[in-house]
Tab-separated table of C-alpha atoms in Angstrom:
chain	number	residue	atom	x	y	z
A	1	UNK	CA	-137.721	-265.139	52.915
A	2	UNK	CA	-136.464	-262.024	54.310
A	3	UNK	CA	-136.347	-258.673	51.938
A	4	UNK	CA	-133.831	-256.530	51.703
A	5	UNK	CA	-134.903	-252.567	52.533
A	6	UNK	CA	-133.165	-249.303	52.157
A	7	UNK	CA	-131.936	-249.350	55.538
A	8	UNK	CA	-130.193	-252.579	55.369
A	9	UNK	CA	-128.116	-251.649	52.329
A	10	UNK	CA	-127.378	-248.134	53.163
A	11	UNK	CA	-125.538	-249.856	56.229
A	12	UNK	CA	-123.586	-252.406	53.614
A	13	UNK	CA	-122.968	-250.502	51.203
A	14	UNK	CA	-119.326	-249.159	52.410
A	15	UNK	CA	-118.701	-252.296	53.246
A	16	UNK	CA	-119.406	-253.208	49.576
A	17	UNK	CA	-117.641	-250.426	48.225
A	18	UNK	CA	-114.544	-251.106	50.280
A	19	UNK	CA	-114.483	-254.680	49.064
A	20	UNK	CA	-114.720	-253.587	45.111
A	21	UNK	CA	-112.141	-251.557	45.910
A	22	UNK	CA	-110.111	-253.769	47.074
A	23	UNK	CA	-110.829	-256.628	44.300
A	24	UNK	CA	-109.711	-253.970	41.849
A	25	UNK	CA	-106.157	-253.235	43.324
A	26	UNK	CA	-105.888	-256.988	43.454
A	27	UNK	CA	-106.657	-258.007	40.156
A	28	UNK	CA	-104.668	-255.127	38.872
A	29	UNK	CA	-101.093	-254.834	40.225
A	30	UNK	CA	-99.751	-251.453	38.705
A	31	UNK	CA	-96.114	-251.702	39.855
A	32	UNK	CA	-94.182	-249.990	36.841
A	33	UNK	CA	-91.034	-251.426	37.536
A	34	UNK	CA	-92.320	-254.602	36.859
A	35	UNK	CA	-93.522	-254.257	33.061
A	36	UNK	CA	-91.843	-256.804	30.582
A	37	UNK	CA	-93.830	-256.213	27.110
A	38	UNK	CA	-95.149	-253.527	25.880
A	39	UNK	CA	-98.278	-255.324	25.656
A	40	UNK	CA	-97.869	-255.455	29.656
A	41	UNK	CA	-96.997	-251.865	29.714
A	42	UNK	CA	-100.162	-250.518	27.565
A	43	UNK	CA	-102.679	-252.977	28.975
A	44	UNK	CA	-101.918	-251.695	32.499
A	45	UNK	CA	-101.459	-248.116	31.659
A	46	UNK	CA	-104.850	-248.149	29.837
A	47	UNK	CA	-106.357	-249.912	32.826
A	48	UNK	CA	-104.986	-247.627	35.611
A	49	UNK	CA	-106.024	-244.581	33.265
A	50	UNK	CA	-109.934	-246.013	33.373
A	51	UNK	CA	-109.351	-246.340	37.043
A	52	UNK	CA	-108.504	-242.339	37.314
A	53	UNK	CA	-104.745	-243.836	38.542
A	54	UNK	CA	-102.724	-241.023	36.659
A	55	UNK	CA	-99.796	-241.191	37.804
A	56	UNK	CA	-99.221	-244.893	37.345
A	57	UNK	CA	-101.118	-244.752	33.918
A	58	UNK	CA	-98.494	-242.119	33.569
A	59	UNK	CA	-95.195	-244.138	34.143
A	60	UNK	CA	-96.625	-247.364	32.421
A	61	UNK	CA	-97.700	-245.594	29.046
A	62	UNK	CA	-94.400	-243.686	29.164
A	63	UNK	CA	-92.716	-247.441	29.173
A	64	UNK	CA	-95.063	-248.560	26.566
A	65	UNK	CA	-94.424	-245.876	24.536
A	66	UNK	CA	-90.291	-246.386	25.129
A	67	UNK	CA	-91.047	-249.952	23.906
A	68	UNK	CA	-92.999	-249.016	21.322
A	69	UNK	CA	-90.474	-246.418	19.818
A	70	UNK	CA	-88.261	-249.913	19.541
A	71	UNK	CA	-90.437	-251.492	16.785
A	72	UNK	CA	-90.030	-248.508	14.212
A	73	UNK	CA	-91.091	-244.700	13.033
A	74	UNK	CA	-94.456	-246.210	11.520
A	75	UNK	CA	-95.676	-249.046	14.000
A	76	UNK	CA	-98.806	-248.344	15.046
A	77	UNK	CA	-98.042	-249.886	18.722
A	78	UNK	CA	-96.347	-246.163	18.931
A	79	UNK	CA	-99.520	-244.136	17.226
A	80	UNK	CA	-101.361	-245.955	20.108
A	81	UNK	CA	-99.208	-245.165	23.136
A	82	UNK	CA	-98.108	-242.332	22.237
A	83	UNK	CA	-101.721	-241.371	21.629
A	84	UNK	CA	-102.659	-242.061	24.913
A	85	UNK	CA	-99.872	-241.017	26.741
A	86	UNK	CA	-101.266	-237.296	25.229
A	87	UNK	CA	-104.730	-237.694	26.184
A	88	UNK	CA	-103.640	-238.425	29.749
A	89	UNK	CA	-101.192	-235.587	29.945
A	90	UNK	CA	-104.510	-233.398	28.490
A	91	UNK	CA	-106.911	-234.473	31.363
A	92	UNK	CA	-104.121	-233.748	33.593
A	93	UNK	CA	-103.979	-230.094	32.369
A	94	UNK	CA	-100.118	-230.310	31.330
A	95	UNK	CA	-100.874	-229.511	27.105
A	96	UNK	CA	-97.499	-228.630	26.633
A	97	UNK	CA	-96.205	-231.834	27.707
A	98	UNK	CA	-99.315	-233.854	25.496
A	99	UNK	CA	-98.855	-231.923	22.507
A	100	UNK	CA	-95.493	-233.440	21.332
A	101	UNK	CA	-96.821	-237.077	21.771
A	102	UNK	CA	-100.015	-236.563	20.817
A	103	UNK	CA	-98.462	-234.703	17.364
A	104	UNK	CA	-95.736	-238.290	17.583
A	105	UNK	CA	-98.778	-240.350	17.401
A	106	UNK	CA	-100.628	-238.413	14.094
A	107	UNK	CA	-97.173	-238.909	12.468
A	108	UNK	CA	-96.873	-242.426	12.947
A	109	UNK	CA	-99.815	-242.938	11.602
A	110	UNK	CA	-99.608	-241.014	8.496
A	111	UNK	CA	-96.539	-242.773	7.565
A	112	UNK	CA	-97.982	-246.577	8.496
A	113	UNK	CA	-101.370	-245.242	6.526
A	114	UNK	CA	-100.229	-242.701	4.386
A	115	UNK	CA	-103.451	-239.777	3.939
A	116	UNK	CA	-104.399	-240.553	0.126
A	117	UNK	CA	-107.145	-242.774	1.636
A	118	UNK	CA	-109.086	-240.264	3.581
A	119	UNK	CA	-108.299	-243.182	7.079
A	120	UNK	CA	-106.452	-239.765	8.851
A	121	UNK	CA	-109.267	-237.085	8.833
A	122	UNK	CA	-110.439	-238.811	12.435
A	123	UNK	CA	-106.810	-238.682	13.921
A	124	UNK	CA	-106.197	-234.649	12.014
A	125	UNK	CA	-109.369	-233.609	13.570
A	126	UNK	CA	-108.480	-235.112	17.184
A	127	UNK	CA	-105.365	-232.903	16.556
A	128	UNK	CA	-106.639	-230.027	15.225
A	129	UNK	CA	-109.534	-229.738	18.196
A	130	UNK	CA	-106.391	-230.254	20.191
A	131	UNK	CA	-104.805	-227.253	19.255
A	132	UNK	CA	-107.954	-225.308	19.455
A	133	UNK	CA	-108.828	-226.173	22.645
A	134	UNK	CA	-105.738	-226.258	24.212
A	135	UNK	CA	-104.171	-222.567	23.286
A	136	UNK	CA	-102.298	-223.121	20.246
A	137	UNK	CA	-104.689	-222.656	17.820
A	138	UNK	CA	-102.099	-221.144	14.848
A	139	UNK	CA	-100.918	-224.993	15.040
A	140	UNK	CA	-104.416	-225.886	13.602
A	141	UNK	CA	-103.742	-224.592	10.180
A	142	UNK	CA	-103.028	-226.344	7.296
């Protein structure tokens, strides 16, 4: 039985990565257009936003979060997307344009919780760091 050395994998290892590659795109078609549910539409955009696909994690949470807005004020399909649509816009350096959704997604789920029950100091203090972080830090008090 032959062993496998360095050598021999440094040599197959593009190959390898190439294929992985590959079996990714396949098993993950990201063609916004194409989105029926927002299920669809927040499955795919959370997948392509793993994959560091921005702007098509981009367009499919912005559809998810267009469906979501359909089921009500305090679903919490919309505290989800809309939360996620903000964290992407944050890694992609555009704060101004997260801040709205990412503030959407807080209120959603203070009406569907309500904040007697202590449940919103997690979500408040992802907002808060938020605003401290990202330059608008008088937005972080009370």
């Amino acid at each position: 039985m032959r062993q496998l050395g360095y050598s021999s994998l440094s040599k197959s290892y593009p190959t390898v990565l190439l294929l992985a590659v590959f079996a990714s795109y396949q098993a993950l078609p990201v063609l916004a257009s194409s989105v029926q549910s927002w299920d669809e539409a927040q499955n795919r955009g959370d997948a392509a936003f793993q994959l560091c696909e921005y702007g098509n994690a981009e367009r499919l949470l912005k559809q998810a979060v267009i469906k979501a807005r359909t089921f009500g004020p305090a679903d919490m399909r919309l505290a989800k997307s809309a939360g996620q649509l903000g964290r992407l816009l944050s890694v992609r350096g555009r704060f101004a344009e997260a801040q709205p959704y990412l503030e959407e997604a807080f209120a959603v789920k203070e009406s569907a919780i309500g904040n007697e029950t202590g449940q919103l100091i997690p979500a408040m203090g992802s907002l808060v760091r938020f605003y401290l972080t990202c330059g608008t830090a008088a937005n972080a008090d009370p």
